[in-house]
Tab-separated table of C-alpha atoms in Angstrom:
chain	number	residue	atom	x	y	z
A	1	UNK	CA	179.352	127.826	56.931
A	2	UNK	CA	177.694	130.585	58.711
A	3	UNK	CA	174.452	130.559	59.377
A	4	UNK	CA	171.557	133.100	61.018
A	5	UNK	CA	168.655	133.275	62.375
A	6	UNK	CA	166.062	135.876	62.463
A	7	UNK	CA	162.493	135.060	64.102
A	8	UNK	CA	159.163	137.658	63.815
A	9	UNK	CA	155.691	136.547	64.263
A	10	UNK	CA	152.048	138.178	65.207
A	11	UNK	CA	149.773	135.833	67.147
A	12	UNK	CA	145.784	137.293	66.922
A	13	UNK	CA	142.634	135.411	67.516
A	14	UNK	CA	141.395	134.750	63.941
A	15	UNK	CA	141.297	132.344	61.771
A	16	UNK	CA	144.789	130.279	61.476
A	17	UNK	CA	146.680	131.785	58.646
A	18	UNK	CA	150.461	131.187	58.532
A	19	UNK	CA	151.886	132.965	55.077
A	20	UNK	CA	155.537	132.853	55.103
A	21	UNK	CA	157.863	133.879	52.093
A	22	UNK	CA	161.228	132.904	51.374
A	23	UNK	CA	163.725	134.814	49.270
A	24	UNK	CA	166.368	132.950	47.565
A	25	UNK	CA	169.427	135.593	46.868
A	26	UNK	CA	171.353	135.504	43.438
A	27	UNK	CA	174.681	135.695	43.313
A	28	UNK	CA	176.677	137.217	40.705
A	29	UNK	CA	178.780	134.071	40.125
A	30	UNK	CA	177.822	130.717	39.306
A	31	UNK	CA	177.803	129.708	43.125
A	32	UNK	CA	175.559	126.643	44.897
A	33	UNK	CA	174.551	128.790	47.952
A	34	UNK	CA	171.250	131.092	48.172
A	35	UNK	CA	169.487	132.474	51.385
A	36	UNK	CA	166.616	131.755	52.252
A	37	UNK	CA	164.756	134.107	54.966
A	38	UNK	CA	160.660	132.881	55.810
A	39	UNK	CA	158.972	135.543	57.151
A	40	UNK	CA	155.370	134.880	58.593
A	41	UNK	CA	153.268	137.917	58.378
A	42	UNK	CA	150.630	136.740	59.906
A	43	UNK	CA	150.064	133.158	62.221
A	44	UNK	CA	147.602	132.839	64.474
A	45	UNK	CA	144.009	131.254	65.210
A	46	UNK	CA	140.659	131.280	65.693
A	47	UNK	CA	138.940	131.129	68.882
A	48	UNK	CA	137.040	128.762	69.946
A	49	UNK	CA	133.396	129.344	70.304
A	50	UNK	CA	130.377	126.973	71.343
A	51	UNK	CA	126.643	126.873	70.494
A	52	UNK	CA	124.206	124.685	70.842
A	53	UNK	CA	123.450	124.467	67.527
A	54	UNK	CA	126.809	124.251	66.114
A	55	UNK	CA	126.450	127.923	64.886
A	56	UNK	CA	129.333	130.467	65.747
A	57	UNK	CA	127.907	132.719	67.993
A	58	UNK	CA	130.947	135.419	68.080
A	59	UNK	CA	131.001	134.969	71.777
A	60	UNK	CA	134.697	133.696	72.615
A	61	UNK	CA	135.138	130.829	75.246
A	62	UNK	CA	138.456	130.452	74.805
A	63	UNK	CA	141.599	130.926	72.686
A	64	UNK	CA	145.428	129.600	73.318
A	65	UNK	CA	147.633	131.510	71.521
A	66	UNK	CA	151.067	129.068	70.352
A	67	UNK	CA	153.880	130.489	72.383
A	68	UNK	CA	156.816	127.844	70.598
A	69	UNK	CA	157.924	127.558	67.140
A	70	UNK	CA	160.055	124.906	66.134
A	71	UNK	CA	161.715	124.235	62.579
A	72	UNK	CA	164.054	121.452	61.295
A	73	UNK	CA	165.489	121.147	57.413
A	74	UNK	CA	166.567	118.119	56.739
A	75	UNK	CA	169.230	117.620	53.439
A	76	UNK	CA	168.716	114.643	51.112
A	77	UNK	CA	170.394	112.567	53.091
A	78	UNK	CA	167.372	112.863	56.065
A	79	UNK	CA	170.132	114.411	57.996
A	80	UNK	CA	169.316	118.158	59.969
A	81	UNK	CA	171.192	120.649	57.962
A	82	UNK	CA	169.241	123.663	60.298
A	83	UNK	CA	167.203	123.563	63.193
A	84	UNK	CA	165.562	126.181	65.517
A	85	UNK	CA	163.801	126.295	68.782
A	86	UNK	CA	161.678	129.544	69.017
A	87	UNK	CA	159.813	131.073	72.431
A	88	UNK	CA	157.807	134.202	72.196
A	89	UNK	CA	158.561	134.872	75.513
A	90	UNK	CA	162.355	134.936	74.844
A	91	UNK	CA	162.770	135.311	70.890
A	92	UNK	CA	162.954	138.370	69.470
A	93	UNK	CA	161.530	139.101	65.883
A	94	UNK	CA	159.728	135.883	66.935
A	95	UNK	CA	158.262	133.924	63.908
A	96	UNK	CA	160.621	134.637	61.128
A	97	UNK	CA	163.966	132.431	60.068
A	98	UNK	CA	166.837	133.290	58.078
A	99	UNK	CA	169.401	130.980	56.690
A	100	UNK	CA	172.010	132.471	55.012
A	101	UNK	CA	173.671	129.865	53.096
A	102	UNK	CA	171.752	126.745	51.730
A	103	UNK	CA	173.777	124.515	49.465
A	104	UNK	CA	172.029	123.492	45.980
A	105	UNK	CA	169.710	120.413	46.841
A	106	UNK	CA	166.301	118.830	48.069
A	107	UNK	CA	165.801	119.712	51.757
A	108	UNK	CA	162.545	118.656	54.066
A	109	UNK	CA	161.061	121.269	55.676
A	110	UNK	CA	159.386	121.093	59.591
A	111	UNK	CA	157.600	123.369	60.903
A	112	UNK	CA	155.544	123.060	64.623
A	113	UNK	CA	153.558	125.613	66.595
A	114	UNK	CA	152.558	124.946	69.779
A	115	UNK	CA	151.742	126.079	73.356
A	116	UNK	CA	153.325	123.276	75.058
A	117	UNK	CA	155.677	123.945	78.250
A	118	UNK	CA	158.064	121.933	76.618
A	119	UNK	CA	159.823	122.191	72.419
A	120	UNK	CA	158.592	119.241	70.694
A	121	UNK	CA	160.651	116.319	70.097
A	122	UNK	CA	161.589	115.760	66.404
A	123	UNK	CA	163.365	112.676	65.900
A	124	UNK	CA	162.812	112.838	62.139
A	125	UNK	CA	160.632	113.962	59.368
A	126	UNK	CA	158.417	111.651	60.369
A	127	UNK	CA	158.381	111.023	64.047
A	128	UNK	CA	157.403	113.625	66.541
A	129	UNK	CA	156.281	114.556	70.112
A	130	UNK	CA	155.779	116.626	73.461
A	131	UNK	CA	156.790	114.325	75.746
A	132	UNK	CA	154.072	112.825	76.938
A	133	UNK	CA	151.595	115.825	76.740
A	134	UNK	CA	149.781	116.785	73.134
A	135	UNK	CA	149.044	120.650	73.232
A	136	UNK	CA	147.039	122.363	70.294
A	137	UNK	CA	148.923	121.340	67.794
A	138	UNK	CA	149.733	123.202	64.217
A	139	UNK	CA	152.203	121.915	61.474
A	140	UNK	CA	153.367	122.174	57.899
A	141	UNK	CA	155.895	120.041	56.240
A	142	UNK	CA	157.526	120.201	52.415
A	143	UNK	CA	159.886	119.447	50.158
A	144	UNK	CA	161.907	122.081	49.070
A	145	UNK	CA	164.281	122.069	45.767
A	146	UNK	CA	166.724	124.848	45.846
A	147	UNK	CA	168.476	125.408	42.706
A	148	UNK	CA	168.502	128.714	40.468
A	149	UNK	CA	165.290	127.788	38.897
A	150	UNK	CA	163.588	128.572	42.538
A	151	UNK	CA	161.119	130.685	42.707
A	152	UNK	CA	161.530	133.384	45.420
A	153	UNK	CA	158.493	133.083	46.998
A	154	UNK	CA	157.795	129.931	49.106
A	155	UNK	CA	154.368	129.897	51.380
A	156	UNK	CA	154.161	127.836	54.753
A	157	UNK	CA	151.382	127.813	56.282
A	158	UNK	CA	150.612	125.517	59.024
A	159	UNK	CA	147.125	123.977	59.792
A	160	UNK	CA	145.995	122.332	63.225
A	161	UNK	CA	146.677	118.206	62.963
A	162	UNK	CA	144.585	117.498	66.491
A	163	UNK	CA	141.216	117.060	67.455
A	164	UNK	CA	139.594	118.106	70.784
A	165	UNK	CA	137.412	116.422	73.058
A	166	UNK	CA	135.475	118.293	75.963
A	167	UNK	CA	132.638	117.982	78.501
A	168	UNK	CA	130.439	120.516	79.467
A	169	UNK	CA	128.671	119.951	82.667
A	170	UNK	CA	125.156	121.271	83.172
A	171	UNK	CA	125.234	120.781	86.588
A	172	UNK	CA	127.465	121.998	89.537
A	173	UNK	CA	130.707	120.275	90.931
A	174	UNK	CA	129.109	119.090	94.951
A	175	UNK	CA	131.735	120.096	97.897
A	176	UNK	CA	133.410	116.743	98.084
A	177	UNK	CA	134.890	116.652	94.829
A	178	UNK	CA	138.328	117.188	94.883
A	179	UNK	CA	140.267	115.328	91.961
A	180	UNK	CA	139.131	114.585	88.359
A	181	UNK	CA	140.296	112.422	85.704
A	182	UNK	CA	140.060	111.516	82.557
A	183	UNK	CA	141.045	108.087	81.121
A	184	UNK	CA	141.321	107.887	76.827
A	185	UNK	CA	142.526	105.086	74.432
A	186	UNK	CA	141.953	105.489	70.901
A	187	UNK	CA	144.027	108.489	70.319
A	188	UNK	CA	148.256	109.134	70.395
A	189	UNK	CA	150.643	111.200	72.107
A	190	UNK	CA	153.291	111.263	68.665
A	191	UNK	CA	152.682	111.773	65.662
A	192	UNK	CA	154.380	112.475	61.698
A	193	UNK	CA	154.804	115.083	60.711
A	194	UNK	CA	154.737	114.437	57.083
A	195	UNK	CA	151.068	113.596	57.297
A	196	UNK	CA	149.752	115.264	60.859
A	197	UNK	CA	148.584	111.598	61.702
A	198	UNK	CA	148.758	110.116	65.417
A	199	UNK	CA	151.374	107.327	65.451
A	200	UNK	CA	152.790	104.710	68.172
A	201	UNK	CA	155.024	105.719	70.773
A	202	UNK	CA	158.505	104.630	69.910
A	203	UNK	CA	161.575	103.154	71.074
A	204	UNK	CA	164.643	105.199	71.207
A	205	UNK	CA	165.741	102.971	68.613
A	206	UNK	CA	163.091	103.172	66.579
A	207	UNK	CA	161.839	106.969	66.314
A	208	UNK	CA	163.585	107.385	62.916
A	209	UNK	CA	161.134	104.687	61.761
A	210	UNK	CA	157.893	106.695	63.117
A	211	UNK	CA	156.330	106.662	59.508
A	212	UNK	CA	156.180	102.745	59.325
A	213	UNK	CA	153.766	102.700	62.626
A	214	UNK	CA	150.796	104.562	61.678
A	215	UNK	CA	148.862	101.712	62.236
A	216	UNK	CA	150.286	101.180	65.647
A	217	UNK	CA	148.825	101.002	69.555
A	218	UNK	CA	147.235	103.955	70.568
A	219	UNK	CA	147.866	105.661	73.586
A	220	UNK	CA	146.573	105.273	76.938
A	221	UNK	CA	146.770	108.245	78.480
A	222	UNK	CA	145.520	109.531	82.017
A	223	UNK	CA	144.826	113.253	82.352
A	224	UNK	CA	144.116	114.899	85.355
A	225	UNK	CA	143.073	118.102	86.373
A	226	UNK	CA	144.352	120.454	88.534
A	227	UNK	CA	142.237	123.008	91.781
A	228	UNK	CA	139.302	121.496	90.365
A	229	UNK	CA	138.060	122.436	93.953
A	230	UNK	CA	137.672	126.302	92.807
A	231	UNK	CA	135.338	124.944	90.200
A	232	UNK	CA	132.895	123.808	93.371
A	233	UNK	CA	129.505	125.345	93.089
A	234	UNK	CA	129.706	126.006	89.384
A	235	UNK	CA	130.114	123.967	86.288
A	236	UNK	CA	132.801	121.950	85.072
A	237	UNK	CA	134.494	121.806	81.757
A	238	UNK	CA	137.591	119.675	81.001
A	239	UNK	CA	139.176	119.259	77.825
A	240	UNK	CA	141.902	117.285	76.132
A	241	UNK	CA	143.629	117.607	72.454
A	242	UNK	CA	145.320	114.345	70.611
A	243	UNK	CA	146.683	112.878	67.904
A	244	UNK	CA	144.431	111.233	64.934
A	245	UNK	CA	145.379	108.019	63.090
A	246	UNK	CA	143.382	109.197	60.387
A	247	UNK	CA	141.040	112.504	59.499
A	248	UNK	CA	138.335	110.822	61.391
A	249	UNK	CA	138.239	107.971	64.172
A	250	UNK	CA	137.043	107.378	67.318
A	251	UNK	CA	138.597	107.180	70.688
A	252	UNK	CA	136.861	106.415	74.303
A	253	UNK	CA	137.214	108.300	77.644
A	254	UNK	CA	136.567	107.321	80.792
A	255	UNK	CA	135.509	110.739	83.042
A	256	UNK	CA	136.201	110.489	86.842
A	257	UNK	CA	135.244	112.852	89.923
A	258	UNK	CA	136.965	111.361	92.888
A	259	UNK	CA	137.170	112.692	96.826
A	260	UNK	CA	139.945	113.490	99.257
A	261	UNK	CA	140.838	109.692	99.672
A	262	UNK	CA	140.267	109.087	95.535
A	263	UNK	CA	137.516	107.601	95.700
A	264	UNK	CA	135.327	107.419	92.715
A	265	UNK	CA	132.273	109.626	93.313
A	266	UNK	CA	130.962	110.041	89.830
A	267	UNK	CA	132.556	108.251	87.087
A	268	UNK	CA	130.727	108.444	82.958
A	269	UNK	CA	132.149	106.067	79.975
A	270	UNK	CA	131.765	108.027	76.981
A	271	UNK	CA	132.233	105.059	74.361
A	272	UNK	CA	133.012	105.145	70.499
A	273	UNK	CA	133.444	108.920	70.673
A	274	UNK	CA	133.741	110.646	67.108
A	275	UNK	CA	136.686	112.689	66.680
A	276	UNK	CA	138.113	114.540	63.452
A	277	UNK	CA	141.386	116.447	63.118
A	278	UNK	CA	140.775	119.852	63.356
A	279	UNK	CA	136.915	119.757	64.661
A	280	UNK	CA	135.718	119.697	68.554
A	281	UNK	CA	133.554	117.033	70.385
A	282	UNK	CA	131.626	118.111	73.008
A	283	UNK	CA	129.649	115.912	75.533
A	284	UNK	CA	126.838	118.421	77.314
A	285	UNK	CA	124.876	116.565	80.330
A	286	UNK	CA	124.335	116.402	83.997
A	287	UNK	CA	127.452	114.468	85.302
A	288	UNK	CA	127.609	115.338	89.004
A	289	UNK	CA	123.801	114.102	89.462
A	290	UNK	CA	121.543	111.376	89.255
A	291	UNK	CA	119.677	110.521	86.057
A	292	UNK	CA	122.135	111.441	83.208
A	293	UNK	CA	120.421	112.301	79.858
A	294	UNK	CA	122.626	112.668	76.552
A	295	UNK	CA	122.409	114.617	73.205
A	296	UNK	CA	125.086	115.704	70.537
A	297	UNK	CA	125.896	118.607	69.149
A	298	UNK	CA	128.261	120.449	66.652
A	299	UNK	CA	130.537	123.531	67.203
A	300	UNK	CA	132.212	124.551	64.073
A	301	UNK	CA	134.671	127.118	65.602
A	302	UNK	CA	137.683	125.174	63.883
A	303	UNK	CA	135.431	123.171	61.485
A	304	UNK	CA	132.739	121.202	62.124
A	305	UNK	CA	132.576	120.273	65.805
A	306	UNK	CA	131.064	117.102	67.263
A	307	UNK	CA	128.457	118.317	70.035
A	308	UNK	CA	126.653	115.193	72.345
A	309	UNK	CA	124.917	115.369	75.557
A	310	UNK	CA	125.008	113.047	78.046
């Protein structure tokens, strides 16, 4: 069976739109194959943008474009009839797939964009990573029928599955910081596909199974940050993306400034912290001085984001 691929994409800084379209070819007999090609004309995102009101302000603070595009059909069997790994750095026509023969049937469709260094890890429909590491995050999954009764136009459009939690100091890092870290357990590091939800790490035996441990452990995960020294003399603002159990939950993070010998300096527990999938929580406060004071806030650059003080 031969099989091609064919990848195009756009990345801007809008709003994340990801309309794909895939043609299913006739043939003149009575044959069980049909191409399918999905082309996205557009996929990208918005940028994020912080105010202290929660308003969009238009002024841009940050935006990571997703550099990695990875796709997996499974047949009805949950075995991978295609796959694809896709870099913009490396890809051409990055962004668009063409398959040239698909047998009559009911496939699974997975679809991840990313920026992480690494391709994410699909064990199965539902059972997914990065290794470790959970960059922003965008996915779409589907069932697709093929038969002659299919219509030629099929839309994918993936939609962010993480949630984001950042601190923005008011104050300025002191010369004898050197290392920070951040500490958070409520969240996960995998997650399904089928539903964007966080789920337990897994055995190598038991990835195919990812879908049965939604309820699961969380991750612990430790997250530190690297030449936090050039951030001496000005404010500080780390920030971590994870995986959701459910649309809304609530993780905790422990937030660390240590010295040349790691010792603890300044250390904040930021307890029963609400997250949702697709929104921001910000912490705003004084963390690198005496006398902390707290407040919350919303940003609703991706929807509508959390916003505290501290």
């Amino acid at each position: 069976m031969k099989r091609t691929t064919w990848i195009a994409a756009s990345f801007a800084a809008v709003s994340l739109v990801s309309c794909a379209k895939a043609e299913i070819e006739q043939t003149d007999e009575e044959g069980i194959m049909r191409k399918l090609v999905f082309n996205t004309t557009t996929f990208s995102q918005e940028e994020l943008t912080t105010r202290a009101d929660g308003k969009n302000d238009g002024k841009n603070v940050r935006a990571a474009k997703c550099s990695k595009l990875d796709f997996v059909m499974y047949d009805a069997e949950g075995d991978v009839f295609f796959s694809t790994e896709q870099d913009s750095a490396t890809t051409v026509n990055f962004g668009s797939i063409s398959i040239n023969e698909v047998p009559y049937g009911r496939y699974q469709i997975v679809a991840i964009a990313h920026n992480a260094k690494v391709h994410a890890s699909i064990s199965s429909s539902s059972y997914a990573n990065f290794n470790g590491s959970v960059p922003e995050t965008f996915c779409k999954y589907y069932v697709l029928t093929v038969d002659r009764e299919t219509s030629m136009s099929q839309p994918l459009e993936l939609k962010r599955i993480v949630g984001m939690f950042s601190i923005k100091t008011t104050d300025t890092m002191p010369s004898d910081v050197q290392s920070f870290h951040l500490q958070t357990t409520g969240g996960y590091t995998s997650f399904n596909p089928q539903t964007g939800l966080g789920v337990a790490d897994m055995t190598e035996e038991g990835k195919t199974e990812g879908s049965k441990t939604e309820e699961g452990k969380s991750t612990v995960r430790n997250i530190d940050f690297d030449n936090v020294t050039s951030r001496i003399g000005k404010t500080f603002d780390p920030f971590f993306y994870t995986f959701l159990a459910s649309e809304e939950s609530s993780i905790s993070v422990t937030a660390t400034a240590k010295d040349k010998g790691g010792k603890a300096l300044f250390t904040y527990q930021f307890s029963n912290v609400p997250m949702k999938i697709n929104h921001q929580t910000t912490y705003t406060g004084r963390f690198f001085s005496n006398g902390l004071s707290s407040s919350f806030t919303v940003d609703d650059s991706w929807g509508d984001n959390i916003n505290k003080e501290f």
